[in-house]
PDB file of C-alpha atoms and ligand atoms in Angstrom:
ATOM      1  CA  MET Y  11      20.271   6.725  11.179  1.00  0.00           C
ATOM      2  CA  LEU Y  12      17.701   6.672   8.352  1.00  0.00           C
ATOM      3  CA  GLU Y  13      18.595   7.628   4.810  1.00  0.00           C
ATOM      4  CA  VAL Y  14      16.123   7.492   1.947  1.00  0.00           C
ATOM      5  CA  ARG Y  15      17.487   7.787  -1.584  1.00  0.00           C
ATOM      6  CA  GLN Y  16      15.432   8.362  -4.715  1.00  0.00           C
ATOM      7  CA  LEU Y  17      12.618   6.193  -3.352  1.00  0.00           C
ATOM      8  CA  SER Y  18       9.688   5.482  -5.674  1.00  0.00           C
ATOM      9  CA  GLN Y  19       6.519   3.423  -5.568  1.00  0.00           C
ATOM     10  CA  ARG Y  20       4.375   2.748  -8.599  1.00  0.00           C
ATOM     11  CA  PHE Y  21       0.982   1.043  -8.592  1.00  0.00           C
ATOM     12  CA  GLY Y  22       0.583   0.000 -12.245  1.00  0.00           C
ATOM     13  CA  THR Y  23       1.058   3.178 -14.238  1.00  0.00           C
ATOM     14  CA  PHE Y  24       0.366   5.446 -11.241  1.00  0.00           C
ATOM     15  CA  THR Y  25       3.360   6.824  -9.339  1.00  0.00           C
ATOM     16  CA  ALA Y  26       2.426   7.264  -5.659  1.00  0.00           C
ATOM     17  CA  VAL Y  27       5.953   8.153  -4.464  1.00  0.00           C
ATOM     18  CA  ASP Y  28       8.369   9.701  -6.908  1.00  0.00           C
ATOM     19  CA  ARG Y  29      12.139   9.783  -6.267  1.00  0.00           C
ATOM     20  CA  VAL Y  30      11.953  10.999  -2.664  1.00  0.00           C
ATOM     21  CA  SER Y  31      15.206  11.529  -0.735  1.00  0.00           C
ATOM     22  CA  PHE Y  32      15.762  12.650   2.866  1.00  0.00           C
ATOM     23  CA  THR Y  33      17.486  11.710   6.100  1.00  0.00           C
ATOM     24  CA  VAL Y  34      16.476  11.467   9.741  1.00  0.00           C
ATOM     25  CA  THR Y  35      19.388  11.798  12.155  1.00  0.00           C
ATOM     26  CA  ALA Y  36      19.639  10.982  15.865  1.00  0.00           C
ATOM     27  CA  GLY Y  37      17.851  13.537  18.052  1.00  0.00           C
ATOM     28  CA  GLN Y  38      15.896  15.047  15.167  1.00  0.00           C
ATOM     29  CA  ILE Y  39      12.136  15.284  14.596  1.00  0.00           C
ATOM     30  CA  VAL Y  40      11.216  15.415  10.917  1.00  0.00           C
ATOM     31  CA  GLY Y  41       7.662  16.146   9.773  1.00  0.00           C
ATOM     32  CA  LEU Y  42       6.233  14.536   6.652  1.00  0.00           C
ATOM     33  CA  LEU Y  43       3.462  16.794   5.386  1.00  0.00           C
ATOM     34  CA  GLY Y  44       1.209  16.777   2.354  1.00  0.00           C
ATOM     35  CA  PRO Y  45      -2.402  16.821   1.215  1.00  0.00           C
ATOM     36  CA  ASN Y  46      -4.631  13.726   1.026  1.00  0.00           C
ATOM     37  CA  GLY Y  47      -3.164  11.224  -1.409  1.00  0.00           C
ATOM     38  CA  ALA Y  48       0.305  12.861  -1.413  1.00  0.00           C
ATOM     39  CA  GLY Y  49       2.028   9.528  -0.738  1.00  0.00           C
ATOM     40  CA  LYS Y  50       2.852   9.804   2.979  1.00  0.00           C
ATOM     41  CA  THR Y  51       1.416   6.443   4.081  1.00  0.00           C
ATOM     42  CA  THR Y  52       2.858   4.688   1.023  1.00  0.00           C
ATOM     43  CA  LEU Y  53       6.272   6.126   1.901  1.00  0.00           C
ATOM     44  CA  LEU Y  54       6.022   4.991   5.533  1.00  0.00           C
ATOM     45  CA  SER Y  55       4.875   1.517   4.425  1.00  0.00           C
ATOM     46  CA  MET Y  56       8.108   1.211   2.440  1.00  0.00           C
ATOM     47  CA  LEU Y  57      10.202   2.491   5.349  1.00  0.00           C
ATOM     48  CA  VAL Y  58       8.876  -0.173   7.710  1.00  0.00           C
ATOM     49  CA  GLY Y  59       9.293  -2.934   5.128  1.00  0.00           C
ATOM     50  CA  LEU Y  60       5.564  -3.552   4.493  1.00  0.00           C
ATOM     51  CA  LEU Y  61       5.824  -2.564   0.838  1.00  0.00           C
ATOM     52  CA  PRO Y  62       8.884  -3.241  -1.334  1.00  0.00           C
ATOM     53  CA  PRO Y  63       9.971  -0.067  -3.172  1.00  0.00           C
ATOM     54  CA  THR Y  64       9.688   0.001  -6.956  1.00  0.00           C
ATOM     55  CA  SER Y  65      13.083   1.717  -7.006  1.00  0.00           C
ATOM     56  CA  GLY Y  66      15.452   3.630  -4.781  1.00  0.00           C
ATOM     57  CA  SER Y  67      16.945   2.629  -1.468  1.00  0.00           C
ATOM     58  CA  ILE Y  68      16.335   2.828   2.273  1.00  0.00           C
ATOM     59  CA  LEU Y  69      19.408   2.735   4.505  1.00  0.00           C
ATOM     60  CA  LEU Y  70      19.164   1.992   8.207  1.00  0.00           C
ATOM     61  CA  ASN Y  71      22.483   2.943   9.814  1.00  0.00           C
ATOM     62  CA  GLY Y  72      24.101   2.635   6.399  1.00  0.00           C
ATOM     63  CA  GLU Y  73      22.678  -0.844   5.721  1.00  0.00           C
ATOM     64  CA  GLU Y  74      20.080  -1.547   2.996  1.00  0.00           C
ATOM     65  CA  LEU Y  75      16.726  -2.194   4.723  1.00  0.00           C
ATOM     66  CA  GLN Y  76      16.084  -5.316   2.613  1.00  0.00           C
ATOM     67  CA  ARG Y  77      19.331  -6.793   3.933  1.00  0.00           C
ATOM     68  CA  VAL Y  78      18.758  -5.828   7.576  1.00  0.00           C
ATOM     69  CA  PRO Y  79      17.962  -8.991   9.599  1.00  0.00           C
ATOM     70  CA  SER Y  80      14.514  -8.814  11.216  1.00  0.00           C
ATOM     71  CA  ARG Y  81      16.161  -8.791  14.673  1.00  0.00           C
ATOM     72  CA  LYS Y  82      17.778  -5.457  13.828  1.00  0.00           C
ATOM     73  CA  LYS Y  83      14.482  -3.991  12.637  1.00  0.00           C
ATOM     74  CA  ALA Y  84      13.649  -3.556  16.322  1.00  0.00           C
ATOM     75  CA  PHE Y  85      15.795  -0.473  15.817  1.00  0.00           C
ATOM     76  CA  PHE Y  86      12.577   1.310  14.879  1.00  0.00           C
ATOM     77  CA  GLY Y  87       9.123   1.598  16.373  1.00  0.00           C
ATOM     78  CA  PHE Y  88       6.086   2.220  14.178  1.00  0.00           C
ATOM     79  CA  VAL Y  89       2.698   3.774  14.892  1.00  0.00           C
ATOM     80  CA  PRO Y  90       0.493   3.075  11.859  1.00  0.00           C
ATOM     81  CA  ASP Y  91      -2.405   5.281  10.837  1.00  0.00           C
ATOM     82  CA  SER Y  92      -4.575   2.196  10.463  1.00  0.00           C
ATOM     83  CA  GLN Y  93      -6.582   1.097  13.470  1.00  0.00           C
ATOM     84  CA  ASP Y  94      -6.008  -2.582  12.715  1.00  0.00           C
ATOM     85  CA  VAL Y  95      -5.199  -4.449  15.877  1.00  0.00           C
ATOM     86  CA  VAL Y  96      -6.090  -7.975  16.919  1.00  0.00           C
ATOM     87  CA  ASP Y  97      -9.611  -7.335  18.189  1.00  0.00           C
ATOM     88  CA  HIS Y  98     -10.078 -10.589  20.100  1.00  0.00           C
ATOM     89  CA  LEU Y  99      -7.167  -9.856  22.471  1.00  0.00           C
ATOM     90  CA  THR Y 100      -7.165  -7.539  25.452  1.00  0.00           C
ATOM     91  CA  GLY Y 101      -4.770  -4.582  25.310  1.00  0.00           C
ATOM     92  CA  LEU Y 102      -2.450  -6.310  27.761  1.00  0.00           C
ATOM     93  CA  GLU Y 103      -2.524  -9.581  25.795  1.00  0.00           C
ATOM     94  CA  TYR Y 104      -1.613  -7.649  22.673  1.00  0.00           C
ATOM     95  CA  LEU Y 105       1.386  -6.092  24.457  1.00  0.00           C
ATOM     96  CA  GLN Y 106       2.366  -9.531  25.804  1.00  0.00           C
ATOM     97  CA  PHE Y 107       2.307 -10.821  22.239  1.00  0.00           C
ATOM     98  CA  LEU Y 108       4.752  -8.047  21.290  1.00  0.00           C
ATOM     99  CA  ARG Y 109       6.862  -8.907  24.328  1.00  0.00           C
ATOM    100  CA  HIS Y 110       7.578 -12.292  22.714  1.00  0.00           C
ATOM    101  CA  ILE Y 111       8.017 -10.903  19.197  1.00  0.00           C
ATOM    102  CA  TYR Y 112      10.614  -8.385  20.411  1.00  0.00           C
ATOM    103  CA  ARG Y 113      12.046 -10.738  23.050  1.00  0.00           C
ATOM    104  CA  LEU Y 114      11.831  -7.975  25.618  1.00  0.00           C
ATOM    105  CA  SER Y 115      13.990  -8.152  28.735  1.00  0.00           C
ATOM    106  CA  GLU Y 116      12.302  -8.272  32.170  1.00  0.00           C
ATOM    107  CA  GLU Y 117      13.452  -4.697  32.661  1.00  0.00           C
ATOM    108  CA  GLN Y 118      11.811  -3.525  29.437  1.00  0.00           C
ATOM    109  CA  TRP Y 119       8.588  -5.432  30.162  1.00  0.00           C
ATOM    110  CA  ASN Y 120       8.413  -4.022  33.689  1.00  0.00           C
ATOM    111  CA  LEU Y 121       7.895  -0.587  32.173  1.00  0.00           C
ATOM    112  CA  VAL Y 122       4.564  -1.607  30.666  1.00  0.00           C
ATOM    113  CA  GLY Y 123       2.608  -0.691  33.799  1.00  0.00           C
ATOM    114  CA  ASP Y 124       4.161   2.771  33.805  1.00  0.00           C
ATOM    115  CA  TYR Y 125       3.329   3.320  30.134  1.00  0.00           C
ATOM    116  CA  LEU Y 126      -0.276   2.183  30.695  1.00  0.00           C
ATOM    117  CA  ALA Y 127      -0.610   4.519  33.682  1.00  0.00           C
ATOM    118  CA  LEU Y 128       0.997   7.429  31.806  1.00  0.00           C
ATOM    119  CA  LEU Y 129      -1.401   7.024  28.898  1.00  0.00           C
ATOM    120  CA  ARG Y 130      -4.421   6.419  31.176  1.00  0.00           C
ATOM    121  CA  LEU Y 131      -4.971   2.880  29.927  1.00  0.00           C
ATOM    122  CA  GLU Y 132      -4.459   0.810  33.113  1.00  0.00           C
ATOM    123  CA  GLU Y 133      -8.163  -0.044  33.470  1.00  0.00           C
ATOM    124  CA  LYS Y 134      -8.803  -0.519  29.790  1.00  0.00           C
ATOM    125  CA  ALA Y 135      -5.769  -2.801  29.300  1.00  0.00           C
ATOM    126  CA  HIS Y 136      -7.859  -5.715  30.657  1.00  0.00           C
ATOM    127  CA  HIS Y 137     -10.643  -5.250  28.107  1.00  0.00           C
ATOM    128  CA  LEU Y 138     -10.908  -6.632  24.569  1.00  0.00           C
ATOM    129  CA  LEU Y 139      -9.499  -4.379  21.859  1.00  0.00           C
ATOM    130  CA  GLU Y 140     -12.841  -4.472  20.020  1.00  0.00           C
ATOM    131  CA  THR Y 141     -14.215  -2.285  22.823  1.00  0.00           C
ATOM    132  CA  TYR Y 142     -11.527   0.409  22.430  1.00  0.00           C
ATOM    133  CA  SER Y 143     -12.288   3.897  21.142  1.00  0.00           C
ATOM    134  CA  HIS Y 144     -10.216   5.430  18.346  1.00  0.00           C
ATOM    135  CA  GLY Y 145      -8.039   7.354  20.820  1.00  0.00           C
ATOM    136  CA  GLN Y 146      -7.590   4.349  23.120  1.00  0.00           C
ATOM    137  CA  ARG Y 147      -6.345   2.273  20.184  1.00  0.00           C
ATOM    138  CA  LYS Y 148      -3.944   5.021  19.217  1.00  0.00           C
ATOM    139  CA  LYS Y 149      -2.570   5.187  22.738  1.00  0.00           C
ATOM    140  CA  LEU Y 150      -2.031   1.424  22.786  1.00  0.00           C
ATOM    141  CA  GLN Y 151      -0.243   1.673  19.428  1.00  0.00           C
ATOM    142  CA  VAL Y 152       2.027   4.366  20.893  1.00  0.00           C
ATOM    143  CA  ILE Y 153       2.913   2.064  23.814  1.00  0.00           C
ATOM    144  CA  ALA Y 154       3.438  -0.837  21.386  1.00  0.00           C
ATOM    145  CA  ALA Y 155       5.920   1.296  19.419  1.00  0.00           C
ATOM    146  CA  LEU Y 156       7.898   2.266  22.535  1.00  0.00           C
ATOM    147  CA  LEU Y 157       8.083  -1.013  24.489  1.00  0.00           C
ATOM    148  CA  HIS Y 158      11.318  -2.215  22.892  1.00  0.00           C
ATOM    149  CA  GLN Y 159      12.983   1.203  23.294  1.00  0.00           C
ATOM    150  CA  PRO Y 160      13.647   1.885  19.595  1.00  0.00           C
ATOM    151  CA  ARG Y 161      16.184   4.507  18.466  1.00  0.00           C
ATOM    152  CA  LEU Y 162      13.993   5.589  15.544  1.00  0.00           C
ATOM    153  CA  LEU Y 163      10.247   6.250  15.607  1.00  0.00           C
ATOM    154  CA  LEU Y 164       8.093   6.272  12.490  1.00  0.00           C
ATOM    155  CA  LEU Y 165       4.702   7.743  13.313  1.00  0.00           C
ATOM    156  CA  ASP Y 166       1.665   8.043  11.035  1.00  0.00           C
ATOM    157  CA  GLU Y 167      -0.752  10.597  12.530  1.00  0.00           C
ATOM    158  CA  PRO Y 168       0.291   9.803  16.121  1.00  0.00           C
ATOM    159  CA  LEU Y 169      -2.060  12.357  17.679  1.00  0.00           C
ATOM    160  CA  SER Y 170      -5.222  11.516  15.759  1.00  0.00           C
ATOM    161  CA  GLY Y 171      -8.081  10.809  18.133  1.00  0.00           C
ATOM    162  CA  LEU Y 172      -6.134  11.829  21.247  1.00  0.00           C
ATOM    163  CA  ASP Y 173      -7.744  14.154  23.778  1.00  0.00           C
ATOM    164  CA  PRO Y 174      -5.970  17.428  24.725  1.00  0.00           C
ATOM    165  CA  GLU Y 175      -4.235  15.972  27.804  1.00  0.00           C
ATOM    166  CA  MET Y 176      -2.873  13.053  25.800  1.00  0.00           C
ATOM    167  CA  THR Y 177      -1.924  15.280  22.861  1.00  0.00           C
ATOM    168  CA  ILE Y 178       0.171  17.423  25.194  1.00  0.00           C
ATOM    169  CA  LEU Y 179       1.639  14.330  26.843  1.00  0.00           C
ATOM    170  CA  VAL Y 180       2.659  12.638  23.579  1.00  0.00           C
ATOM    171  CA  LYS Y 181       4.215  15.882  22.285  1.00  0.00           C
ATOM    172  CA  ARG Y 182       6.218  16.179  25.523  1.00  0.00           C
ATOM    173  CA  LEU Y 183       7.183  12.521  25.291  1.00  0.00           C
ATOM    174  CA  LEU Y 184       8.498  13.017  21.751  1.00  0.00           C
ATOM    175  CA  ARG Y 185      10.549  16.046  22.829  1.00  0.00           C
ATOM    176  CA  ARG Y 186      12.029  14.042  25.711  1.00  0.00           C
ATOM    177  CA  LEU Y 187      12.887  11.175  23.376  1.00  0.00           C
ATOM    178  CA  ARG Y 188      14.551  13.637  20.998  1.00  0.00           C
ATOM    179  CA  GLU Y 189      16.717  14.840  23.910  1.00  0.00           C
ATOM    180  CA  ARG Y 190      17.746  11.210  24.390  1.00  0.00           C
ATOM    181  CA  GLY Y 191      18.889  10.975  20.784  1.00  0.00           C
ATOM    182  CA  VAL Y 192      15.861   9.185  19.321  1.00  0.00           C
ATOM    183  CA  GLY Y 193      15.168  10.120  15.681  1.00  0.00           C
ATOM    184  CA  VAL Y 194      11.503  10.704  14.811  1.00  0.00           C
ATOM    185  CA  LEU Y 195       9.651  10.870  11.501  1.00  0.00           C
ATOM    186  CA  ILE Y 196       6.035  12.051  11.867  1.00  0.00           C
ATOM    187  CA  SER Y 197       3.526  12.005   9.054  1.00  0.00           C
ATOM    188  CA  THR Y 198       0.730  14.431   9.861  1.00  0.00           C
ATOM    189  CA  HIS Y 199      -1.933  16.840   8.641  1.00  0.00           C
ATOM    190  CA  ASP Y 200      -1.603  18.784  11.870  1.00  0.00           C
ATOM    191  CA  LEU Y 201       0.506  21.761  10.808  1.00  0.00           C
ATOM    192  CA  LEU Y 202       0.384  23.391  14.239  1.00  0.00           C
ATOM    193  CA  MET Y 203       1.790  20.255  15.808  1.00  0.00           C
ATOM    194  CA  ALA Y 204       4.447  20.074  13.076  1.00  0.00           C
ATOM    195  CA  GLN Y 205       5.375  23.713  13.650  1.00  0.00           C
ATOM    196  CA  ASP Y 206       5.570  23.076  17.368  1.00  0.00           C
ATOM    197  CA  LEU Y 207       7.649  19.906  17.217  1.00  0.00           C
ATOM    198  CA  CYS Y 208       9.567  19.426  13.998  1.00  0.00           C
ATOM    199  CA  ASP Y 209      13.153  20.485  13.356  1.00  0.00           C
ATOM    200  CA  GLU Y 210      12.762  19.844   9.641  1.00  0.00           C
ATOM    201  CA  VAL Y 211       9.812  19.277   7.348  1.00  0.00           C
ATOM    202  CA  ILE Y 212       9.310  17.487   4.051  1.00  0.00           C
ATOM    203  CA  LEU Y 213       6.342  18.591   1.988  1.00  0.00           C
ATOM    204  CA  LEU Y 214       5.037  15.958  -0.428  1.00  0.00           C
ATOM    205  CA  HIS Y 215       2.600  16.616  -3.252  1.00  0.00           C
ATOM    206  CA  GLN Y 216       1.531  13.999  -5.795  1.00  0.00           C
ATOM    207  CA  GLY Y 217       4.366  11.788  -4.628  1.00  0.00           C
ATOM    208  CA  GLN Y 218       7.085  14.393  -5.082  1.00  0.00           C
ATOM    209  CA  VAL Y 219       8.960  16.556  -2.602  1.00  0.00           C
ATOM    210  CA  VAL Y 220       7.958  20.181  -3.242  1.00  0.00           C
ATOM    211  CA  ALA Y 221       9.725  21.702  -0.227  1.00  0.00           C
ATOM    212  CA  GLN Y 222      12.166  20.330   2.299  1.00  0.00           C
ATOM    213  CA  GLY Y 223      14.397  21.658   5.053  1.00  0.00           C
ATOM    214  CA  ALA Y 224      14.594  23.449   8.384  1.00  0.00           C
ATOM    215  CA  GLN Y 225      11.341  25.207   9.302  1.00  0.00           C
ATOM    216  CA  GLN Y 226      12.866  28.660   9.578  1.00  0.00           C
ATOM    217  CA  ALA Y 227      14.536  28.382   6.158  1.00  0.00           C
ATOM    218  CA  LEU Y 228      11.199  27.325   4.650  1.00  0.00           C
ATOM    219  CA  LEU Y 229       9.323  30.270   6.200  1.00  0.00           C
ATOM    220  CA  GLU Y 230      11.994  32.663   4.925  1.00  0.00           C
ATOM    221  CA  HIS Y 231      11.921  31.079   1.474  1.00  0.00           C
ATOM    222  CA  TYR Y 232       8.175  31.675   1.120  1.00  0.00           C
ATOM    223  CA  GLY Y 233       8.242  34.969   3.038  1.00  0.00           C
ATOM    224  CA  VAL Y 234       5.555  33.788   5.474  1.00  0.00           C
ATOM    225  CA  ALA Y 235       5.147  33.674   9.242  1.00  0.00           C
ATOM    226  CA  ASN Y 236       3.913  30.135   9.818  1.00  0.00           C
ATOM    227  CA  LEU Y 237       3.826  26.622   8.423  1.00  0.00           C
ATOM    228  CA  GLU Y 238       0.170  26.851   7.342  1.00  0.00           C
ATOM    229  CA  GLU Y 239       1.006  29.763   5.042  1.00  0.00           C
ATOM    230  CA  ALA Y 240       4.134  28.010   3.774  1.00  0.00           C
ATOM    231  CA  PHE Y 241       2.038  24.889   3.042  1.00  0.00           C
ATOM    232  CA  LEU Y 242      -0.484  26.884   1.004  1.00  0.00           C
ATOM    233  CA  GLN Y 243       2.259  28.758  -0.853  1.00  0.00           C
ATOM    234  CA  ALA Y 244       4.263  25.647  -1.652  1.00  0.00           C
ATOM    235  CA  LEU Y 245       1.194  23.873  -3.031  1.00  0.00           C
ATOM    236  CA  GLY Y 246       0.016  26.900  -5.001  1.00  0.00           C
ATOM    237  CA  LEU Y 247      -3.087  27.218  -2.822  1.00  0.00           C
ATOM    238  CA  ALA Y 248      -2.570  30.806  -1.691  1.00  0.00           C
ATOM    239  CA  GLN Y 249      -5.802  31.820  -3.481  1.00  0.00           C
ATOM    240  CA  GLN Y 250      -7.925  29.916  -0.944  1.00  0.00           C
ATOM    241  CA  GLU Y 251      -9.506  33.097   0.529  1.00  0.00           C
ATOM    242  CA  LYS Y 252     -10.453  34.331  -2.953  1.00  0.00           C
ATOM    243  CA  GLU Y 253     -11.988  30.958  -3.838  1.00  0.00           C
ATOM    244  CA  LEU Y 254     -14.008  31.129  -0.624  1.00  0.00           C
ATOM    245  CA  ASP Y 255     -15.162  34.685  -1.490  1.00  0.00           C
ATOM    246  CA  ARG Y 256     -16.342  33.478  -4.888  1.00  0.00           C
ATOM    247  CA  VAL Y 257     -18.256  30.479  -3.508  1.00  0.00           C
ATOM    248  CA  LEU Y 258     -19.718  32.256  -0.485  1.00  0.00           C
ATOM    249  CA  ALA Y 259     -20.876  35.204  -2.576  1.00  0.00           C
ATOM    250  CA  ARG Y 260     -23.703  32.906  -3.708  1.00  0.00           C
ATOM    251  CA  PHE Y 261     -24.352  31.393  -0.250  1.00  0.00           C
TER     252      PHE Y 261
HETATM  253  N1  LIG P 330      -2.447  -0.278  -3.306  1.00  0.00           N
HETATM  254  C1  LIG P 330      -2.670   0.806  -4.038  1.00  0.00           C
HETATM  255  N2  LIG P 330      -3.013   0.724  -5.337  1.00  0.00           N
HETATM  256  C2  LIG P 330      -3.226   1.827  -6.094  1.00  0.00           C
HETATM  257  N3  LIG P 330      -3.106   3.095  -5.622  1.00  0.00           N
HETATM  258  C3  LIG P 330      -2.766   3.235  -4.338  1.00  0.00           C
HETATM  259  C4  LIG P 330      -2.535   2.119  -3.468  1.00  0.00           C
HETATM  260  N4  LIG P 330      -2.207   2.589  -2.242  1.00  0.00           N
HETATM  261  C5  LIG P 330      -2.237   3.932  -2.335  1.00  0.00           C
HETATM  262  N5  LIG P 330      -2.572   4.311  -3.593  1.00  0.00           N
HETATM  263  C6  LIG P 330      -2.680   5.686  -4.081  1.00  0.00           C
HETATM  264  O1  LIG P 330      -1.425   6.309  -3.849  1.00  0.00           O
HETATM  265  C7  LIG P 330      -1.631   7.684  -3.504  1.00  0.00           C
HETATM  266  C8  LIG P 330      -0.951   7.978  -2.192  1.00  0.00           C
HETATM  267  O2  LIG P 330      -1.689   7.359  -1.160  1.00  0.00           O
HETATM  268  P1  LIG P 330      -1.251   7.479   0.366  1.00  0.00           P
HETATM  269  O3  LIG P 330      -2.194   6.670   1.170  1.00  0.00           O
HETATM  270  O4  LIG P 330       0.183   7.171   0.467  1.00  0.00           O
HETATM  271  O5  LIG P 330      -1.471   9.042   0.605  1.00  0.00           O
HETATM  272  P2  LIG P 330      -1.404   9.879   1.961  1.00  0.00           P
HETATM  273  O6  LIG P 330      -0.500  11.030   1.701  1.00  0.00           O
HETATM  274  O7  LIG P 330      -1.067   8.986   3.094  1.00  0.00           O
HETATM  275  O8  LIG P 330      -2.903  10.377   2.038  1.00  0.00           O
HETATM  276  P3  LIG P 330      -3.845  10.761   3.303  1.00  0.00           P
HETATM  277  O9  LIG P 330      -3.302  12.016   3.852  1.00  0.00           O
HETATM  278  O10 LIG P 330      -5.180  10.936   2.652  1.00  0.00           O
HETATM  279  O11 LIG P 330      -3.809   9.603   4.268  1.00  0.00           O
HETATM  280  C9  LIG P 330      -3.143   7.920  -3.492  1.00  0.00           C
HETATM  281  O12 LIG P 330      -3.536   8.480  -4.723  1.00  0.00           O
HETATM  282  C10 LIG P 330      -3.707   6.521  -3.339  1.00  0.00           C
HETATM  283  O13 LIG P 330      -4.975   6.408  -3.930  1.00  0.00           O
END
């Protein structure tokens, strides 16, 4: 459903994303991992059409993204990492705005009450977005990404700011959507969540893919028991404990 080929993004002479290739198929959750500045958000910005790639291609169901009519872009739902929403609207007004953008059917719109109840936002939906907490904004962004029932979800730190109940709920929701054939790409720093949820992972470092594939294959490749260890190994950070010893010796 999503195929990324040799995708690059340069800002002047700096290469933020460097010839990255991967696929997300129906019913698959793929984790996009990497340290700060690795290029995850830049990559997602290209995937949702916010940033034209410097080179490479993005295929949505075999069609070049640039050639996909905007109507068909409703194929995906996006949860951005940024907290930018239209502050002078209430949560419900914001969702109503999306209702028109996506030309939602009555049936789709009727689900909004259920989503708000599920994510504990019924009360808050009538208040201005400027009064929302970080987690409340994130929850509204999750609803906004689901309203039009996309077949592909692109999520940038979807659990950031969520409380434990909501974290568990959103993880369950993503598993249920996977069962229904939805493809999911999640960019995250949360390696435990990635280990828990993702079928495959892509590890980015300085814009390049340093490891990629099914979790189990990755753990076997690095001879480690969990994704945290694999992450440190793949990035050459396995000396972290020794570095800590050296610094803390003078503490
Ligand atoms: N508009 C821009 N102009 C110049 N450099 C940029 C621009 N946007 C991003 N960068 C740089 O590109 C690199 C990748 O940034 P990006 O935000 O994609 O990383 P990230 O993996 O999402 O990081 P984090 O985990 O910290 O959110 C960083 O070095 C960043 O400073």
